[in-house]
mmCIF file of C-alpha atoms and ligand atoms in Angstrom:
data_model
loop_
_atom_site.group_PDB
_atom_site.id
_atom_site.type_symbol
_atom_site.label_atom_id
_atom_site.label_comp_id
_atom_site.label_asym_id
_atom_site.label_seq_id
_atom_site.Cartn_x
_atom_site.Cartn_y
_atom_site.Cartn_z
ATOM 1 C CA MET A 805 -49.585 16.075 -1.464
ATOM 2 C CA ARG A 806 -46.867 18.095 0.264
ATOM 3 C CA THR A 807 -44.906 20.264 -2.076
ATOM 4 C CA VAL A 808 -41.853 21.707 -0.285
ATOM 5 C CA PHE A 809 -38.585 19.785 0.237
ATOM 6 C CA GLY A 810 -34.990 20.707 1.084
ATOM 7 C CA VAL A 811 -31.469 19.775 2.093
ATOM 8 C CA LEU A 812 -29.859 20.910 5.326
ATOM 9 C CA GLY A 813 -26.074 21.161 5.776
ATOM 10 C CA ASN A 814 -23.062 23.414 6.060
ATOM 11 C CA PRO A 815 -21.521 24.258 3.635
ATOM 12 C CA ILE A 816 -24.447 23.752 1.300
ATOM 13 C CA GLU A 817 -23.844 26.139 -1.622
ATOM 14 C CA HIS A 818 -22.387 23.406 -3.864
ATOM 15 C CA SER A 819 -25.054 20.786 -3.182
ATOM 16 C CA MET A 820 -26.252 18.974 -6.350
ATOM 17 C CA SER A 821 -29.510 17.987 -4.697
ATOM 18 C CA PRO A 822 -31.666 21.029 -5.604
ATOM 19 C CA ALA A 823 -30.820 20.728 -9.294
ATOM 20 C CA MET A 824 -31.429 16.946 -9.202
ATOM 21 C CA HIS A 825 -34.792 16.994 -7.375
ATOM 22 C CA ASN A 826 -36.203 20.101 -9.077
ATOM 23 C CA ALA A 827 -35.438 18.521 -12.477
ATOM 24 C CA ALA A 828 -37.331 15.401 -11.335
ATOM 25 C CA PHE A 829 -40.343 17.412 -10.179
ATOM 26 C CA ARG A 830 -40.372 19.362 -13.440
ATOM 27 C CA GLU A 831 -40.115 16.218 -15.530
ATOM 28 C CA LEU A 832 -43.101 14.638 -13.746
ATOM 29 C CA GLY A 833 -45.182 17.826 -13.776
ATOM 30 C CA MET A 834 -45.229 17.903 -9.971
ATOM 31 C CA GLU A 835 -45.659 21.404 -8.555
ATOM 32 C CA CYS A 836 -42.983 20.913 -5.893
ATOM 33 C CA VAL A 837 -39.847 22.825 -4.909
ATOM 34 C CA TYR A 838 -36.586 21.741 -3.324
ATOM 35 C CA HIS A 839 -34.245 24.291 -1.728
ATOM 36 C CA ALA A 840 -30.849 24.211 0.044
ATOM 37 C CA PHE A 841 -30.636 25.635 3.585
ATOM 38 C CA ARG A 842 -27.480 26.315 5.505
ATOM 39 C CA VAL A 843 -27.977 25.027 9.047
ATOM 40 C CA ASP A 844 -25.433 24.901 11.871
ATOM 41 C CA THR A 845 -25.097 21.932 14.146
ATOM 42 C CA GLY A 846 -26.803 23.594 17.138
ATOM 43 C CA SER A 847 -29.884 24.584 15.070
ATOM 44 C CA LEU A 848 -30.668 21.252 13.514
ATOM 45 C CA GLU A 849 -33.525 20.307 15.805
ATOM 46 C CA ASP A 850 -35.183 23.708 15.390
ATOM 47 C CA ALA A 851 -34.754 23.418 11.608
ATOM 48 C CA ILE A 852 -36.296 19.939 11.414
ATOM 49 C CA LEU A 853 -39.208 20.820 13.729
ATOM 50 C CA GLY A 854 -39.682 24.055 11.858
ATOM 51 C CA ALA A 855 -39.844 22.240 8.524
ATOM 52 C CA GLU A 856 -42.402 19.844 9.997
ATOM 53 C CA ALA A 857 -44.483 22.765 11.344
ATOM 54 C CA LEU A 858 -44.343 24.446 7.935
ATOM 55 C CA GLY A 859 -45.674 21.359 6.221
ATOM 56 C CA PHE A 860 -42.551 20.288 4.322
ATOM 57 C CA GLY A 861 -42.757 16.884 2.719
ATOM 58 C CA GLY A 862 -39.223 15.796 3.471
ATOM 59 C CA LEU A 863 -35.562 16.687 3.938
ATOM 60 C CA ASN A 864 -32.117 15.515 3.039
ATOM 61 C CA ILE A 865 -29.450 15.940 5.681
ATOM 62 C CA THR A 866 -25.810 16.298 4.713
ATOM 63 C CA VAL A 867 -22.413 17.060 6.250
ATOM 64 C CA PRO A 868 -21.917 17.735 9.157
ATOM 65 C CA LEU A 869 -25.482 16.985 10.404
ATOM 66 C CA LYS A 870 -26.172 13.352 9.547
ATOM 67 C CA GLN A 871 -25.126 11.917 12.926
ATOM 68 C CA GLU A 872 -26.884 14.553 14.961
ATOM 69 C CA ALA A 873 -30.070 14.033 12.993
ATOM 70 C CA LEU A 874 -30.275 10.483 14.340
ATOM 71 C CA ASN A 875 -31.096 11.808 17.811
ATOM 72 C CA ILE A 876 -33.914 13.979 16.566
ATOM 73 C CA VAL A 877 -35.855 11.664 14.291
ATOM 74 C CA ASP A 878 -37.595 8.351 14.562
ATOM 75 C CA ALA A 879 -34.934 6.343 12.695
ATOM 76 C CA ASP A 880 -35.374 3.026 10.824
ATOM 77 C CA PRO A 881 -33.142 0.089 11.845
ATOM 78 C CA LEU A 882 -30.583 0.566 9.016
ATOM 79 C CA ALA A 883 -30.074 4.301 9.797
ATOM 80 C CA SER A 884 -29.763 3.459 13.456
ATOM 81 C CA SER A 885 -27.030 0.810 12.764
ATOM 82 C CA ILE A 886 -25.235 3.233 10.439
ATOM 83 C CA GLY A 887 -25.516 5.941 13.084
ATOM 84 C CA ALA A 888 -26.550 8.590 10.579
ATOM 85 C CA VAL A 889 -29.612 9.869 8.739
ATOM 86 C CA ASN A 890 -29.564 11.396 5.225
ATOM 87 C CA THR A 891 -33.289 11.402 4.492
ATOM 88 C CA ILE A 892 -36.217 12.541 6.640
ATOM 89 C CA ASP A 893 -39.828 11.856 5.687
ATOM 90 C CA LEU A 894 -42.218 14.444 7.199
ATOM 91 C CA ASN A 895 -45.439 13.124 5.705
ATOM 92 C CA ASN A 896 -46.550 11.427 8.880
ATOM 93 C CA GLY A 897 -44.258 12.135 11.826
ATOM 94 C CA ILE A 898 -40.498 12.595 11.552
ATOM 95 C CA HIS A 899 -39.027 9.383 10.113
ATOM 96 C CA GLY A 900 -35.306 9.080 9.393
ATOM 97 C CA TYR A 901 -33.569 6.862 6.783
ATOM 98 C CA ASN A 902 -30.159 6.436 5.290
ATOM 99 C CA THR A 903 -30.175 5.923 1.520
ATOM 100 C CA ASP A 904 -26.372 6.262 0.955
ATOM 101 C CA GLY A 905 -25.698 2.541 1.054
ATOM 102 C CA ILE A 906 -28.519 1.642 -1.318
ATOM 103 C CA GLY A 907 -27.281 4.451 -3.577
ATOM 104 C CA ALA A 908 -23.930 2.696 -3.806
ATOM 105 C CA GLN A 909 -25.563 -0.683 -4.287
ATOM 106 C CA ARG A 910 -27.730 0.558 -7.186
ATOM 107 C CA ALA A 911 -24.712 2.299 -8.765
ATOM 108 C CA LEU A 912 -22.925 -1.055 -8.848
ATOM 109 C CA ALA A 913 -26.045 -2.881 -10.078
ATOM 110 C CA ASP A 914 -26.225 -0.385 -12.935
ATOM 111 C CA ALA A 915 -22.751 -1.505 -13.977
ATOM 112 C CA GLY A 916 -23.845 -5.157 -13.810
ATOM 113 C CA VAL A 917 -22.455 -5.980 -10.383
ATOM 114 C CA ASP A 918 -24.754 -7.823 -7.972
ATOM 115 C CA ILE A 919 -22.992 -7.568 -4.600
ATOM 116 C CA ASP A 920 -24.593 -10.663 -3.103
ATOM 117 C CA GLY A 921 -21.707 -13.114 -2.493
ATOM 118 C CA GLN A 922 -19.072 -10.676 -3.732
ATOM 119 C CA ARG A 923 -15.908 -9.949 -1.763
ATOM 120 C CA VAL A 924 -16.081 -6.175 -1.255
ATOM 121 C CA LEU A 925 -13.113 -4.243 0.141
ATOM 122 C CA ILE A 926 -14.134 -0.851 1.469
ATOM 123 C CA VAL A 927 -11.437 1.752 2.054
ATOM 124 C CA GLY A 928 -12.446 4.305 4.704
ATOM 125 C CA ALA A 929 -14.132 4.337 8.100
ATOM 126 C CA GLY A 930 -16.161 7.580 8.043
ATOM 127 C CA GLY A 931 -19.856 8.093 7.373
ATOM 128 C CA ALA A 932 -19.804 6.913 3.769
ATOM 129 C CA ALA A 933 -17.906 3.723 4.673
ATOM 130 C CA ARG A 934 -20.363 3.046 7.507
ATOM 131 C CA ALA A 935 -23.405 3.418 5.218
ATOM 132 C CA ILE A 936 -21.969 1.211 2.503
ATOM 133 C CA GLY A 937 -20.531 -1.324 4.941
ATOM 134 C CA PHE A 938 -23.797 -1.964 6.811
ATOM 135 C CA GLN A 939 -25.929 -2.032 3.591
ATOM 136 C CA PHE A 940 -23.561 -4.356 1.694
ATOM 137 C CA HIS A 941 -23.148 -6.729 4.609
ATOM 138 C CA ASP A 942 -26.937 -6.774 4.980
ATOM 139 C CA GLN A 943 -27.318 -7.624 1.277
ATOM 140 C CA GLY A 944 -25.013 -10.635 1.319
ATOM 141 C CA ALA A 945 -21.639 -9.168 0.329
ATOM 142 C CA GLU A 946 -18.486 -10.388 2.071
ATOM 143 C CA VAL A 947 -17.288 -7.058 3.391
ATOM 144 C CA MET A 948 -13.723 -6.128 4.509
ATOM 145 C CA ILE A 949 -12.702 -2.694 5.790
ATOM 146 C CA VAL A 950 -9.304 -0.985 5.386
ATOM 147 C CA ASN A 951 -8.506 2.477 6.741
ATOM 148 C CA ARG A 952 -5.517 4.788 7.109
ATOM 149 C CA THR A 953 -6.207 4.891 10.846
ATOM 150 C CA GLU A 954 -6.359 1.183 11.591
ATOM 151 C CA GLN A 955 -8.231 1.587 14.874
ATOM 152 C CA ARG A 956 -11.195 3.161 13.046
ATOM 153 C CA ALA A 957 -11.291 0.309 10.558
ATOM 154 C CA VAL A 958 -11.332 -2.250 13.368
ATOM 155 C CA GLU A 959 -14.082 -0.426 15.225
ATOM 156 C CA LEU A 960 -16.310 -0.075 12.184
ATOM 157 C CA ALA A 961 -15.669 -3.653 11.109
ATOM 158 C CA SER A 962 -16.576 -5.012 14.515
ATOM 159 C CA ALA A 963 -19.777 -2.958 14.608
ATOM 160 C CA ILE A 964 -20.765 -4.535 11.325
ATOM 161 C CA GLY A 965 -19.496 -7.992 12.251
ATOM 162 C CA VAL A 966 -16.619 -8.245 9.705
ATOM 163 C CA ARG A 967 -12.843 -7.776 9.667
ATOM 164 C CA GLY A 968 -10.921 -4.469 9.629
ATOM 165 C CA PHE A 969 -7.271 -3.718 8.782
ATOM 166 C CA GLY A 970 -4.719 -0.968 8.374
ATOM 167 C CA MET A 971 -3.476 0.304 4.984
ATOM 168 C CA GLU A 972 -0.412 -1.993 4.993
ATOM 169 C CA ARG A 973 -2.739 -4.881 4.127
ATOM 170 C CA LEU A 974 -4.304 -3.045 1.122
ATOM 171 C CA GLU A 975 -2.482 -4.796 -1.690
ATOM 172 C CA GLU A 976 -3.018 -8.267 -0.266
ATOM 173 C CA LEU A 977 -6.718 -7.595 0.365
ATOM 174 C CA ILE A 978 -7.285 -6.113 -3.122
ATOM 175 C CA GLY A 979 -5.814 -9.390 -4.449
ATOM 176 C CA GLN A 980 -8.669 -11.243 -2.696
ATOM 177 C CA ALA A 981 -11.446 -8.756 -3.582
ATOM 178 C CA ASP A 982 -14.009 -8.681 -6.397
ATOM 179 C CA VAL A 983 -14.988 -5.059 -5.673
ATOM 180 C CA LEU A 984 -12.799 -2.203 -4.312
ATOM 181 C CA ILE A 985 -14.643 0.858 -3.009
ATOM 182 C CA ASN A 986 -13.058 4.147 -2.192
ATOM 183 C CA ALA A 987 -15.281 5.530 0.602
ATOM 184 C CA THR A 988 -12.798 8.275 1.523
ATOM 185 C CA SER A 989 -12.473 11.795 0.152
ATOM 186 C CA ALA A 990 -9.022 10.938 -1.308
ATOM 187 C CA GLY A 991 -8.850 12.218 -4.900
ATOM 188 C CA MET A 992 -11.644 14.790 -4.490
ATOM 189 C CA TYR A 993 -11.100 18.305 -5.869
ATOM 190 C CA PRO A 994 -8.733 20.088 -5.246
ATOM 191 C CA LYS A 995 -6.359 17.225 -4.313
ATOM 192 C CA THR A 996 -7.094 15.364 -7.522
ATOM 193 C CA SER A 997 -3.762 13.516 -7.810
ATOM 194 C CA ASP A 998 -4.412 11.513 -4.574
ATOM 195 C CA SER A 999 -5.435 7.880 -4.960
ATOM 196 C CA ILE A 1000 -5.944 5.178 -2.343
ATOM 197 C CA ALA A 1001 -4.440 2.550 -4.671
ATOM 198 C CA ARG A 1002 -2.015 2.261 -7.618
ATOM 199 C CA ARG A 1003 -2.464 0.307 -10.848
ATOM 200 C CA GLU A 1004 0.146 -2.336 -9.820
ATOM 201 C CA GLN A 1005 -1.990 -3.197 -6.818
ATOM 202 C CA MET A 1006 -5.140 -3.975 -8.845
ATOM 203 C CA HIS A 1007 -6.139 -6.867 -11.133
ATOM 204 C CA PRO A 1008 -8.324 -7.114 -14.309
ATOM 205 C CA ASP A 1009 -11.162 -8.997 -12.555
ATOM 206 C CA LEU A 1010 -11.650 -6.129 -10.108
ATOM 207 C CA THR A 1011 -14.517 -3.619 -10.193
ATOM 208 C CA VAL A 1012 -13.426 -0.313 -8.705
ATOM 209 C CA PHE A 1013 -16.091 2.053 -7.380
ATOM 210 C CA ASP A 1014 -15.134 5.579 -6.305
ATOM 211 C CA ILE A 1015 -17.709 7.528 -4.249
ATOM 212 C CA VAL A 1016 -15.954 10.754 -5.351
ATOM 213 C CA TYR A 1017 -17.751 12.558 -8.207
ATOM 214 C CA ASN A 1018 -15.737 15.732 -8.447
ATOM 215 C CA PRO A 1019 -13.817 15.091 -10.653
ATOM 216 C CA MET A 1020 -15.811 12.295 -12.307
ATOM 217 C CA ASN A 1021 -12.681 10.563 -13.541
ATOM 218 C CA THR A 1022 -10.560 10.369 -10.417
ATOM 219 C CA GLN A 1023 -6.931 9.285 -10.265
ATOM 220 C CA LEU A 1024 -8.149 5.991 -8.701
ATOM 221 C CA LEU A 1025 -10.313 5.330 -11.755
ATOM 222 C CA ILE A 1026 -7.418 6.226 -14.070
ATOM 223 C CA GLU A 1027 -5.296 3.666 -12.203
ATOM 224 C CA ALA A 1028 -8.106 1.117 -12.389
ATOM 225 C CA GLU A 1029 -8.432 1.520 -16.145
ATOM 226 C CA ALA A 1030 -4.686 1.087 -16.593
ATOM 227 C CA ALA A 1031 -4.932 -2.178 -14.591
ATOM 228 C CA GLY A 1032 -7.734 -3.453 -16.876
ATOM 229 C CA ALA A 1033 -10.307 -3.201 -14.103
ATOM 230 C CA ILE A 1034 -13.853 -1.832 -14.457
ATOM 231 C CA GLY A 1035 -14.264 1.641 -13.002
ATOM 232 C CA ILE A 1036 -17.477 3.319 -11.703
ATOM 233 C CA ASN A 1037 -17.593 6.960 -10.588
ATOM 234 C CA GLY A 1038 -19.666 8.460 -7.768
ATOM 235 C CA VAL A 1039 -22.277 10.227 -9.879
ATOM 236 C CA MET A 1040 -24.790 7.354 -9.875
ATOM 237 C CA MET A 1041 -24.448 6.852 -6.103
ATOM 238 C CA LEU A 1042 -25.405 10.517 -5.689
ATOM 239 C CA VAL A 1043 -28.332 10.046 -8.087
ATOM 240 C CA TYR A 1044 -29.602 6.830 -6.511
ATOM 241 C CA GLN A 1045 -29.384 8.027 -2.928
ATOM 242 C CA GLY A 1046 -31.498 11.021 -4.060
ATOM 243 C CA ALA A 1047 -33.840 8.857 -6.071
ATOM 244 C CA GLU A 1048 -34.473 6.640 -3.087
ATOM 245 C CA ALA A 1049 -35.287 9.713 -0.951
ATOM 246 C CA PHE A 1050 -37.639 10.965 -3.694
ATOM 247 C CA ARG A 1051 -39.486 7.593 -3.661
ATOM 248 C CA ILE A 1052 -39.786 7.724 0.151
ATOM 249 C CA TRP A 1053 -41.226 11.244 0.167
ATOM 250 C CA THR A 1054 -43.549 11.068 -2.825
ATOM 251 C CA GLY A 1055 -44.262 7.388 -3.452
ATOM 252 C CA VAL A 1056 -43.622 8.213 -7.086
ATOM 253 C CA GLU A 1057 -41.045 6.400 -9.309
ATOM 254 C CA PRO A 1058 -38.148 8.852 -9.777
ATOM 255 C CA PRO A 1059 -36.914 9.698 -13.320
ATOM 256 C CA ILE A 1060 -33.339 8.429 -12.955
ATOM 257 C CA ASN A 1061 -31.988 9.724 -16.252
ATOM 258 C CA VAL A 1062 -33.352 13.189 -15.773
ATOM 259 C CA MET A 1063 -31.770 13.328 -12.308
ATOM 260 C CA LYS A 1064 -28.471 12.064 -13.660
ATOM 261 C CA ASN A 1065 -28.444 14.655 -16.464
ATOM 262 C CA ALA A 1066 -29.214 17.426 -13.952
ATOM 263 C CA VAL A 1067 -26.235 16.343 -11.799
ATOM 264 C CA MET A 1068 -23.912 16.109 -14.767
ATOM 265 C CA GLU A 1069 -24.991 19.548 -15.941
ATOM 266 C CA ALA A 1070 -24.513 21.022 -12.426
ATOM 267 C CA LEU A 1071 -21.049 19.400 -12.192
ATOM 268 C CA ARG A 1072 -20.033 20.980 -15.500
ATOM 269 C CA SER A 1073 -21.065 24.496 -14.508
HETATM 270 P P1 ATR B 2423 -17.123 11.026 5.775
HETATM 271 O O1 ATR B 2423 -18.157 11.039 6.873
HETATM 272 O O2 ATR B 2423 -17.372 11.910 4.631
HETATM 273 O O3 ATR B 2423 -16.807 9.626 5.318
HETATM 274 P P2 ATR B 2423 -14.874 11.308 7.679
HETATM 275 O O4 ATR B 2423 -15.648 10.733 8.811
HETATM 276 O O5 ATR B 2423 -14.053 12.526 7.888
HETATM 277 O O6 ATR B 2423 -15.792 11.675 6.435
HETATM 278 O O7 ATR B 2423 -13.971 10.150 7.117
HETATM 279 C C1 ATR B 2423 -13.092 10.330 6.074
HETATM 280 C C2 ATR B 2423 -12.446 9.013 5.720
HETATM 281 O O8 ATR B 2423 -11.549 9.205 4.669
HETATM 282 C C3 ATR B 2423 -11.634 8.447 6.874
HETATM 283 O O9 ATR B 2423 -11.700 7.041 6.782
HETATM 284 C C4 ATR B 2423 -10.197 8.949 6.559
HETATM 285 O O10 ATR B 2423 -9.180 8.163 7.078
HETATM 286 P P3 ATR B 2423 -8.720 8.401 8.628
HETATM 287 O O11 ATR B 2423 -9.751 7.725 9.458
HETATM 288 O O12 ATR B 2423 -7.432 7.768 8.723
HETATM 289 O O13 ATR B 2423 -8.697 9.871 8.840
HETATM 290 C C5 ATR B 2423 -10.222 8.819 5.058
HETATM 291 N N1 ATR B 2423 -9.299 9.662 4.301
HETATM 292 C C6 ATR B 2423 -9.394 10.971 4.017
HETATM 293 N N2 ATR B 2423 -8.356 11.383 3.256
HETATM 294 C C7 ATR B 2423 -7.626 10.281 3.005
HETATM 295 C C8 ATR B 2423 -6.427 10.005 2.201
HETATM 296 N N3 ATR B 2423 -5.826 11.017 1.547
HETATM 297 N N4 ATR B 2423 -5.942 8.766 2.172
HETATM 298 C C9 ATR B 2423 -6.561 7.762 2.835
HETATM 299 N N5 ATR B 2423 -7.704 7.920 3.556
HETATM 300 C C10 ATR B 2423 -8.194 9.184 3.666
#
């Protein structure tokens, strides 16, 4: 079995992935290592081919390299639709996947939400919104997209085959939604008082999922709680996207709780 893994991105110093994967390898007694590498956009192809030549088992790809990676790897259909790769398997060729959407789906499933048939309102039109939008549509959710820049919402929505709107429709659309997802960076440290929605705009039957995990309890989740809605933070999406990559590389069932504890510990330090 291949024993070296890593994440490529820039900046990369604050990545939670090394702590998460190394904890999983330790727990399972696997003699593997996972390291973070700072890679600039122009060097991505060299880095991926170099990792393959060195016998790495797999890679994660993060900001700002996920889109560029698509042109370098042999991508699966979901990653191709999303237009971005976050996981590369090097065991037999250079195969690209995107596990961000399934990470979000599993995080919701953990909280008892099966997205099949649910009306899901996604706020945002960047990489995270794309990954979640395509995955959830694929899995039977009724997806709607809202974004600050309306044009981007409309473009993403039409690529998926759903409807996209500007922010002025937010309140009305939340009223129709079962699940509200913040797929923007609004509320992320250091601008922790930002929130894409206020408590008066939400209802008690809503599940609110925030992809932000720093802080864990975002202003959006504080607003959701005040509205009587269920709130889910971004930690489990981070864990499940990593767990899915781990499964792809090793074929071994990942220890979810160990990975979660490693992330929580890294977030506290
Ligand atoms: P990523 O790939 O991480 O999703 P991105 O492509 O830069 O990042 O997209 C960021 C998303 O967050 C965009 O949808 C952005 O809205 P715009 O398209 O209007 O720029 C959204 N976003 C960022 N900060 C926001 C804020 N404070 N309020 C609302 N939306 C915000």
